[in-house]
mmCIF file of C-alpha atoms and ligand atoms in Angstrom:
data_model
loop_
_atom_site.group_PDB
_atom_site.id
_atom_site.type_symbol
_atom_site.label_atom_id
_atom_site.label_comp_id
_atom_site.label_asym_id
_atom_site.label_seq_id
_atom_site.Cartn_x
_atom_site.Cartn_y
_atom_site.Cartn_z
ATOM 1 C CA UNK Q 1 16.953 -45.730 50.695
ATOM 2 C CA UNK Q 2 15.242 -45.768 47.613
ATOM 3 C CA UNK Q 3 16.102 -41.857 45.455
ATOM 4 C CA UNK Q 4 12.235 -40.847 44.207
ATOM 5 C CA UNK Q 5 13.661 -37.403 43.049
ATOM 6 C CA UNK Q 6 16.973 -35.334 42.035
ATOM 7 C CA UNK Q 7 18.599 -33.821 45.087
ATOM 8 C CA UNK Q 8 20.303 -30.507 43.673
ATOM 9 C CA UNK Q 9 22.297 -29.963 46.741
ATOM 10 C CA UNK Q 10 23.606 -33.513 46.386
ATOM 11 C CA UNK Q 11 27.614 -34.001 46.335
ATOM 12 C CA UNK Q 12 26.401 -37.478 44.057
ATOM 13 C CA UNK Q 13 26.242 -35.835 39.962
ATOM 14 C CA UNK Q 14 22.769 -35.933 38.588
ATOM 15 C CA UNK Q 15 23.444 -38.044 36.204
ATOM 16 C CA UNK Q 16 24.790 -40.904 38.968
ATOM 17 C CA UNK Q 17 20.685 -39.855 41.136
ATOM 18 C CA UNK Q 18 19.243 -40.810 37.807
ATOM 19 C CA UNK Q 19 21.035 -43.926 37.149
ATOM 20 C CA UNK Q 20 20.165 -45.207 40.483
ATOM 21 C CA UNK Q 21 16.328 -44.248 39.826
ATOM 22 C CA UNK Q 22 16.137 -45.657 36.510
ATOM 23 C CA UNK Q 23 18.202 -49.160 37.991
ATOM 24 C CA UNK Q 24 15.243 -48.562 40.781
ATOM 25 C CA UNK Q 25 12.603 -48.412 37.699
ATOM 26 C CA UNK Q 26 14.108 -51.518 36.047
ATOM 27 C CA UNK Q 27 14.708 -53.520 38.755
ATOM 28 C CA UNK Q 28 11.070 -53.082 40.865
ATOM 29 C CA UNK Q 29 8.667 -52.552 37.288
ATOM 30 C CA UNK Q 30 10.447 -53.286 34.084
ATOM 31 C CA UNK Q 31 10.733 -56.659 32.508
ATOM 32 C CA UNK Q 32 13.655 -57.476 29.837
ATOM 33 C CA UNK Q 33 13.067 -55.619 26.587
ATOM 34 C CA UNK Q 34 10.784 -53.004 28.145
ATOM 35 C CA UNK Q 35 10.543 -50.391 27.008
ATOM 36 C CA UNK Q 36 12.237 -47.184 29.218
ATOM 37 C CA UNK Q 37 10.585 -44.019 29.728
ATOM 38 C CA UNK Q 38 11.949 -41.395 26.489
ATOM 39 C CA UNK Q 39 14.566 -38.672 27.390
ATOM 40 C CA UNK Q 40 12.212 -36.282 26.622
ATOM 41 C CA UNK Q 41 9.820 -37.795 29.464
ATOM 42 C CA UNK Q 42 13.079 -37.957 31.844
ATOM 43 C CA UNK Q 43 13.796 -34.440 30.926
ATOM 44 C CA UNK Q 44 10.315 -33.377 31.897
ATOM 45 C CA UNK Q 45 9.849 -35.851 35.075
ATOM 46 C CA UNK Q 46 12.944 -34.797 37.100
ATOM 47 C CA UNK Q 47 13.878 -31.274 35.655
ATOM 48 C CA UNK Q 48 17.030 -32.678 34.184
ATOM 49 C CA UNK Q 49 18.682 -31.027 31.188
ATOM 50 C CA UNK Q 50 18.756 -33.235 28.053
ATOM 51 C CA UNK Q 51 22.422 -33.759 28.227
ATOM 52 C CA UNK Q 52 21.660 -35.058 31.975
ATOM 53 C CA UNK Q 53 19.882 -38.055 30.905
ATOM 54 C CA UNK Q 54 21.415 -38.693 27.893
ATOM 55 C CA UNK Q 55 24.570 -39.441 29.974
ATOM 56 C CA UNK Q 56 22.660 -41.808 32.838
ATOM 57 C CA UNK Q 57 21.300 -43.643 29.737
ATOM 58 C CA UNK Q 58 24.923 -44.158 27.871
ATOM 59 C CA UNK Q 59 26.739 -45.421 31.546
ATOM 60 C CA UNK Q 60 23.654 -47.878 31.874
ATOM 61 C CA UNK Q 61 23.976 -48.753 28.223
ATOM 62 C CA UNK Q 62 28.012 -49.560 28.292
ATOM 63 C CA UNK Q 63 27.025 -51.408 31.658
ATOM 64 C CA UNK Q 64 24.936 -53.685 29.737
ATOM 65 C CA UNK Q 65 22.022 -52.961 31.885
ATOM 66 C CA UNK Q 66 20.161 -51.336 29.025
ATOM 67 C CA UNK Q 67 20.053 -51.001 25.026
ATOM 68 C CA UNK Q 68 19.364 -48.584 22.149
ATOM 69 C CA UNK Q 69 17.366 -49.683 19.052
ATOM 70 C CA UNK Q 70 17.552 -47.163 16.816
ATOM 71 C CA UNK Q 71 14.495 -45.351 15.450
ATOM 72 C CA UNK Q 72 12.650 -47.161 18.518
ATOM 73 C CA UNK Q 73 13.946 -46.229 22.071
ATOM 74 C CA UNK Q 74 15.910 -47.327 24.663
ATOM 75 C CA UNK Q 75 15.052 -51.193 26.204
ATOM 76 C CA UNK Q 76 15.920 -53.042 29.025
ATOM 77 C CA UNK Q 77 18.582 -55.590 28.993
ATOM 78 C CA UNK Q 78 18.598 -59.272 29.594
ATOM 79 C CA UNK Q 79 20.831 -60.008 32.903
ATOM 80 C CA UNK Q 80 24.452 -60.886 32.193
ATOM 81 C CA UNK Q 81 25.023 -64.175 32.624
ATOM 82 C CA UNK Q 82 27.828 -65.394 35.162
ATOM 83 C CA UNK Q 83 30.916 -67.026 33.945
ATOM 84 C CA UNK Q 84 31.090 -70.417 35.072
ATOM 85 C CA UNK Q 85 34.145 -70.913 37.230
ATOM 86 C CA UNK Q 86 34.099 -74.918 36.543
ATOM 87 C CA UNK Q 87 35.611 -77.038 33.929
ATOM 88 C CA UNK Q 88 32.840 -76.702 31.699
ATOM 89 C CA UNK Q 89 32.342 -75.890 27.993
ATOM 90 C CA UNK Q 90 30.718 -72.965 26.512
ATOM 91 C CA UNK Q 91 28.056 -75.658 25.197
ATOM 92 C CA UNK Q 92 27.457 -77.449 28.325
ATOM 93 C CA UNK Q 93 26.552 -74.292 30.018
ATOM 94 C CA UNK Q 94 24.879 -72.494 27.737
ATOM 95 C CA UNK Q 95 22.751 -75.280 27.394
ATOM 96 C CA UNK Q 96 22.533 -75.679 31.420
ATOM 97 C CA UNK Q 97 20.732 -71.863 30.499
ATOM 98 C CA UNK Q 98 18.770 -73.197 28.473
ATOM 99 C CA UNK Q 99 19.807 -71.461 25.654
ATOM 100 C CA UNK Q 100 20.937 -72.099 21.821
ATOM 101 C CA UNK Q 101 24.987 -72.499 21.627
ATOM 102 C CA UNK Q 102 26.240 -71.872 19.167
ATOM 103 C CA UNK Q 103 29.897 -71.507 17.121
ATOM 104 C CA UNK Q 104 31.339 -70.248 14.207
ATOM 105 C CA UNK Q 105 35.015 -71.055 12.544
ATOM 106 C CA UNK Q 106 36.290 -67.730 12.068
ATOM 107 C CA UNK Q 107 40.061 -69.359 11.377
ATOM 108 C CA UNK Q 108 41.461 -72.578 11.961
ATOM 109 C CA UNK Q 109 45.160 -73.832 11.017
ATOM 110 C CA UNK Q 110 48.142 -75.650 12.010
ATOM 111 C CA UNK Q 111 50.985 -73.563 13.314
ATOM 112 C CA UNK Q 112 54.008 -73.619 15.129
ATOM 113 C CA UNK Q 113 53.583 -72.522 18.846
ATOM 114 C CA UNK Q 114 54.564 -68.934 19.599
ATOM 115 C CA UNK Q 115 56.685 -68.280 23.257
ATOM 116 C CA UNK Q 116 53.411 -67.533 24.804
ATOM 117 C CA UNK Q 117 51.841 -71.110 23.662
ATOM 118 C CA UNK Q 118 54.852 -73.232 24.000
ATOM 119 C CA UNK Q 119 54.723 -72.323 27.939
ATOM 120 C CA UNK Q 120 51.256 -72.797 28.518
ATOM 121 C CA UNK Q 121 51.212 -75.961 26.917
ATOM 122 C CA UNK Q 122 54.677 -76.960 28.017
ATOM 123 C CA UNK Q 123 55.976 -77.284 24.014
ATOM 124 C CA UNK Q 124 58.825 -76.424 22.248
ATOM 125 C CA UNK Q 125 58.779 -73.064 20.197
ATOM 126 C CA UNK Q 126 57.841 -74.102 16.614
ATOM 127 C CA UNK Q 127 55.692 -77.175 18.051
ATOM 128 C CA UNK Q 128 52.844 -77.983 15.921
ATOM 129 C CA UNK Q 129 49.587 -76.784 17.458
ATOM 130 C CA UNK Q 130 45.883 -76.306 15.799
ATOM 131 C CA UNK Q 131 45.014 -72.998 16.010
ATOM 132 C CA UNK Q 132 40.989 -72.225 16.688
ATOM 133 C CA UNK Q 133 39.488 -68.882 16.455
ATOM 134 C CA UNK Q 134 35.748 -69.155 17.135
ATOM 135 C CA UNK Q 135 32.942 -66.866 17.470
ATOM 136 C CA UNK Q 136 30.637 -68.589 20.456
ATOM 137 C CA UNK Q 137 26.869 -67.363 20.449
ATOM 138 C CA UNK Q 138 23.937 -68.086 22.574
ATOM 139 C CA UNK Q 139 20.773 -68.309 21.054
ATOM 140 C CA UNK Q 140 22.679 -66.601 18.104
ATOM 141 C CA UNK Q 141 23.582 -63.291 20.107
ATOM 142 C CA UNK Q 142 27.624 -62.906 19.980
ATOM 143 C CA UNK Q 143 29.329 -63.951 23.308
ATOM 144 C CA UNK Q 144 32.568 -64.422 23.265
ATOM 145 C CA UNK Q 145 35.556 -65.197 20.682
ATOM 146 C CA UNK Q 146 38.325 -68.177 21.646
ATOM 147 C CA UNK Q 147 41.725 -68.084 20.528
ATOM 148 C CA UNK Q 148 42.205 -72.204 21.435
ATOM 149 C CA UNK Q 149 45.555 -74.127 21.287
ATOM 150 C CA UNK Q 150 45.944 -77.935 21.270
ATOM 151 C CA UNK Q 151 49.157 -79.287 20.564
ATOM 152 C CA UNK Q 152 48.390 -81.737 17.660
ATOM 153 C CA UNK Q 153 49.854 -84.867 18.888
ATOM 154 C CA UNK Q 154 47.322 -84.749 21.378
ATOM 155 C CA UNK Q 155 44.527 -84.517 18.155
ATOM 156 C CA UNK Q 156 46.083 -85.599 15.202
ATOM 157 C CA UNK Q 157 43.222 -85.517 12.192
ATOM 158 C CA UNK Q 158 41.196 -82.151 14.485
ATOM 159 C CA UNK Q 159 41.768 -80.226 11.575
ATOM 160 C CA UNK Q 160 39.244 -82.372 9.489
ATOM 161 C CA UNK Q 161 36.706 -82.136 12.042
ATOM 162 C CA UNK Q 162 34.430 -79.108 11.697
ATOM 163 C CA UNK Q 163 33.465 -77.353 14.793
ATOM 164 C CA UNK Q 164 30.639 -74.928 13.352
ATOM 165 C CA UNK Q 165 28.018 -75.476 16.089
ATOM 166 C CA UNK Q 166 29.817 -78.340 18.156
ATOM 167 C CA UNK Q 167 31.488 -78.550 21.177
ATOM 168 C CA UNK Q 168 35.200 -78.784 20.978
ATOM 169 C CA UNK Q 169 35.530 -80.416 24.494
ATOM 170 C CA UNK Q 170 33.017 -83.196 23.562
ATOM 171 C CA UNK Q 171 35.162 -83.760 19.935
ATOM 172 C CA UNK Q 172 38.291 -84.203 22.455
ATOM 173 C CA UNK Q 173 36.925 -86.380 24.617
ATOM 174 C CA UNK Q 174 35.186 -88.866 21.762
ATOM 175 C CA UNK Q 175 36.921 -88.394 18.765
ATOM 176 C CA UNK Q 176 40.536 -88.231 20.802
ATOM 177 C CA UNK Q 177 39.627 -89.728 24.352
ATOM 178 C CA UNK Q 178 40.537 -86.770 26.298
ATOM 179 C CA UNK Q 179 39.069 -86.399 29.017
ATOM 180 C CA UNK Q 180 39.861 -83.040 30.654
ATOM 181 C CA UNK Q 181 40.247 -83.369 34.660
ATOM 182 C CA UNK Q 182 41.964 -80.387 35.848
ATOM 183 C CA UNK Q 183 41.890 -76.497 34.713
ATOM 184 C CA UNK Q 184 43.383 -73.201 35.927
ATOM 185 C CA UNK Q 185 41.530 -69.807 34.525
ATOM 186 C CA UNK Q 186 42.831 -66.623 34.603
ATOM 187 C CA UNK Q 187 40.625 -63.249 34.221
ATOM 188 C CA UNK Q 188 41.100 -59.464 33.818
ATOM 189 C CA UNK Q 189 39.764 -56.559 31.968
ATOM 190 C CA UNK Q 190 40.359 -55.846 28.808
ATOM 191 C CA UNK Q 191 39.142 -52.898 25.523
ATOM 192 C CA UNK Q 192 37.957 -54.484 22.723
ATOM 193 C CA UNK Q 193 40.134 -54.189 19.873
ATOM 194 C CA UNK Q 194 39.084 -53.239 16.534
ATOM 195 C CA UNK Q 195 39.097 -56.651 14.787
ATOM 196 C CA UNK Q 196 37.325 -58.296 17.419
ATOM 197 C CA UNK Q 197 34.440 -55.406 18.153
ATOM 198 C CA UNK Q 198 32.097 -55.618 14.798
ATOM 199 C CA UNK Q 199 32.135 -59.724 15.610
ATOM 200 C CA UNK Q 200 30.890 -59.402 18.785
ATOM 201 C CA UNK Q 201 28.319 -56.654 18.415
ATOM 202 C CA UNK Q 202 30.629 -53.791 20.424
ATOM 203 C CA UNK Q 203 31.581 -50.643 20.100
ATOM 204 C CA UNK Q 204 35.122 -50.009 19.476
ATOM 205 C CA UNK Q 205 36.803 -49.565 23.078
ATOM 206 C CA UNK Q 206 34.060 -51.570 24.722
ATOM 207 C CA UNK Q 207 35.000 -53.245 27.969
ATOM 208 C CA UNK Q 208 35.533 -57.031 27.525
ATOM 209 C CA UNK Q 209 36.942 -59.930 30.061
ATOM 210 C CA UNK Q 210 40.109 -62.019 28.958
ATOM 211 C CA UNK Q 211 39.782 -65.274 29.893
ATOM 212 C CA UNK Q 212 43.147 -67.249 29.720
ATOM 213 C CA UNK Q 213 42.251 -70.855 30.476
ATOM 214 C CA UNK Q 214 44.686 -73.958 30.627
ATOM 215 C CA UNK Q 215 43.353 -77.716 30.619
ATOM 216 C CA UNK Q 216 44.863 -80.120 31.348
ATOM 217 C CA UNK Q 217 44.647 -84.342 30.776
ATOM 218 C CA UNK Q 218 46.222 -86.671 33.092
ATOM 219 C CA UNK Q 219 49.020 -83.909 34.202
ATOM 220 C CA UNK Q 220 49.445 -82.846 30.801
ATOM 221 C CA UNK Q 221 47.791 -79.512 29.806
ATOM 222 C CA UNK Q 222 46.077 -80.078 26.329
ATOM 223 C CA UNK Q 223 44.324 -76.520 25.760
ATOM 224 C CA UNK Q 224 45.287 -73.066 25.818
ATOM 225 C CA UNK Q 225 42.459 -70.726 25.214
ATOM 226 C CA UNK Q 226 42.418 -66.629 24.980
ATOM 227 C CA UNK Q 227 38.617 -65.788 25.265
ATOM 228 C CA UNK Q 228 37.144 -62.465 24.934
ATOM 229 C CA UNK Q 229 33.674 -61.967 26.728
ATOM 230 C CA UNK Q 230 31.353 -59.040 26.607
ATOM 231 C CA UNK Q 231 32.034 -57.234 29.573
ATOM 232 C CA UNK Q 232 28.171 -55.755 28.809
ATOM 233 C CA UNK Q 233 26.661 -60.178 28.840
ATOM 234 C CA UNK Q 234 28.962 -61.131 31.750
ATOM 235 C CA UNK Q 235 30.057 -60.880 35.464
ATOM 236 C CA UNK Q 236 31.904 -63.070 37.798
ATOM 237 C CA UNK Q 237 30.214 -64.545 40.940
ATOM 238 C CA UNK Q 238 32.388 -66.276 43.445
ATOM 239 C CA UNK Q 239 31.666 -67.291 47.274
ATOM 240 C CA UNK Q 240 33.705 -65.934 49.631
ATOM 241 C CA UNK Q 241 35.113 -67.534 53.321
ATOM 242 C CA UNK Q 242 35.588 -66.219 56.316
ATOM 243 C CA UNK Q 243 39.315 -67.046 57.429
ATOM 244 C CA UNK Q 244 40.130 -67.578 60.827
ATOM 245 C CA UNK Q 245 42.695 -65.666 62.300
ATOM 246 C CA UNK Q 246 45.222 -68.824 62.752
ATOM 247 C CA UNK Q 247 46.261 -67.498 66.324
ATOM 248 C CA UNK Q 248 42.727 -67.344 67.439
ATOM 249 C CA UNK Q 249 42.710 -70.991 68.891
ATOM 250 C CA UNK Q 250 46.081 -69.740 70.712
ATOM 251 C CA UNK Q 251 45.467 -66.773 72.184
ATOM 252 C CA UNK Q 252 42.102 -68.168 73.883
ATOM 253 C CA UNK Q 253 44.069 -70.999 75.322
ATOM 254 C CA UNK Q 254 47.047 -68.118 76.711
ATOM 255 C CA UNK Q 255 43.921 -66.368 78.029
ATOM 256 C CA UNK Q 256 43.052 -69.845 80.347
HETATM 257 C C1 16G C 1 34.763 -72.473 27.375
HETATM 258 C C2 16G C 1 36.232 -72.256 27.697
HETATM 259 C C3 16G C 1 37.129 -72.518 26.528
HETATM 260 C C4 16G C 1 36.809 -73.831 25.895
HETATM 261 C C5 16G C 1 35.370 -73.908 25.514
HETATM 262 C C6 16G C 1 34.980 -75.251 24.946
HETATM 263 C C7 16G C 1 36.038 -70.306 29.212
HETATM 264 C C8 16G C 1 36.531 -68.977 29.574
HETATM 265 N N1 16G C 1 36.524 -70.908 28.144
HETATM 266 O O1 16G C 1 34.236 -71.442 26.629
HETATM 267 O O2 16G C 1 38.456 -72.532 27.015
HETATM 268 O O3 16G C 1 37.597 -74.019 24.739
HETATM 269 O O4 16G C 1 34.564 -73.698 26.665
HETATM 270 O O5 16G C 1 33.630 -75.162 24.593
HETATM 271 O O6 16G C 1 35.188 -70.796 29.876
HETATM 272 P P1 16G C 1 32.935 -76.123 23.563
HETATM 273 O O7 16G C 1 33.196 -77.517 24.029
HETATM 274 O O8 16G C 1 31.495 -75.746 23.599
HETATM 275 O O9 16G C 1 33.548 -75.881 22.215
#
């Protein structure tokens, strides 16, 4: 049931009654970068007190569901974009979107694999891997930054190549003939840590996701990539199955 007004004998906070009417507001009237109603107007609408609204507005801010520019009011957000759970590359999809990719060396070098590294790519400690950190935009809003591995006898010569505003998967597969056929992906919540925040456009403490993905070649896993997403520009979608109980088939044919 749709919440028109604040119910002061409500167990839910005010603050959660005015979220849900201002998701209501966004959701049936509001189109991305709309403007929102002012706090003062909030204030004055449902006989909230200041603090009140300020704190529906900041949850619905850190949820990425709206934004502040300062000096002009708060605005509705875009809709977070769902992480593909394919083998793709940030460029293929973003461009699926229809929107700019875009990414930007922020460090690149040869190193020798670390523990963590070694295992995923099933190296030696000390192997020599190019090390990738990129900043990946879409239509030159911050997204996400990747931590990539790939051991370098599987691209001797990458570090030459640049990768400002190219797709690392399509250098791999034309430039190295590696085609990628297999990938496992592994995702959880993270904070954003202070390095990483200004780069992407966050607060410090911000909620990201950290992607850990593996690719693999032929058997052989060629990349190892630590992403960080904006938790407030993406969510997960995934199907889900009904399982059969597996004795269901038995117990109906006991019951004959
Ligand atoms: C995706 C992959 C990343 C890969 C990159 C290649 C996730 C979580 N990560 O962002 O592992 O390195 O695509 O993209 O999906 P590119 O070919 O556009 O450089």
């Amino acid at each position: 049931m749709k919440t028109v007004s604040i119910n002061p004998r409500s167990s839910v906070p005010k603050y959660s009654q005015l979220r849900e009417i201002l998701l209501d507001l966004i959701e049936a009237e509001l189109a991305y970068d709309a403007l929102i109603p002012s706090e003062r107007e909030l204030v004055d609408r449902y006989g909230l007190s200041r603090m009140t609204v300020r704190q529906a507005i900041n949850n619905l801010v850190a949820e990425g569901r709206l934004y502040r520019v300062a000096g002009k009011g708060t605005f509705v957000a875009r809709p977070k974009v769902e992480m593909p759970l394919r083998l793709t590359s940030f460029t293929e999809d973003m461009i699926a979107r229809g929107q700019r990719p875009g990414s930007r060396d922020l460090e690149r070098s040869i190193d020798g694999a670390s523990g963590q590294v070694a295992r995923a790519l099933g190296l030696n400690l000390g192997d020599a891997v190019h090390a990738m950190v990129r900043l990946r935009t879409a239509d030159l809003v911050p997204m996400a930054i990747e931590r990539s591995y790939i051991p370098v006898q599987v691209a001797p010569g990458l570090e030459d190549v640049t990768l400002t505003d190219r797709s690392l998967y399509e250098i791999l597969a034309t430039r190295f003939g590696v085609a990628l056929d297999h990938g496992e992906q592994t995702i959880e919540a993270g904070i954003v840590d202070a390095e990483d925040a200004p780069l992407l456009g966050l607060r410090p403490g911000s909620a990201v996701l950290l992607v850990e993905r593996r690719s693999f070649a032929q058997g052989r896993p060629v990349e190892f990539t630590i992403s960080t997403y904006r938790g407030d520009r993406y969510q997960l979608h995934v199907g889900l199955d009904v399982t059969l109980p597996p004795l269901a088939g038995a117990l109906g044919a006991m019951r004959v």
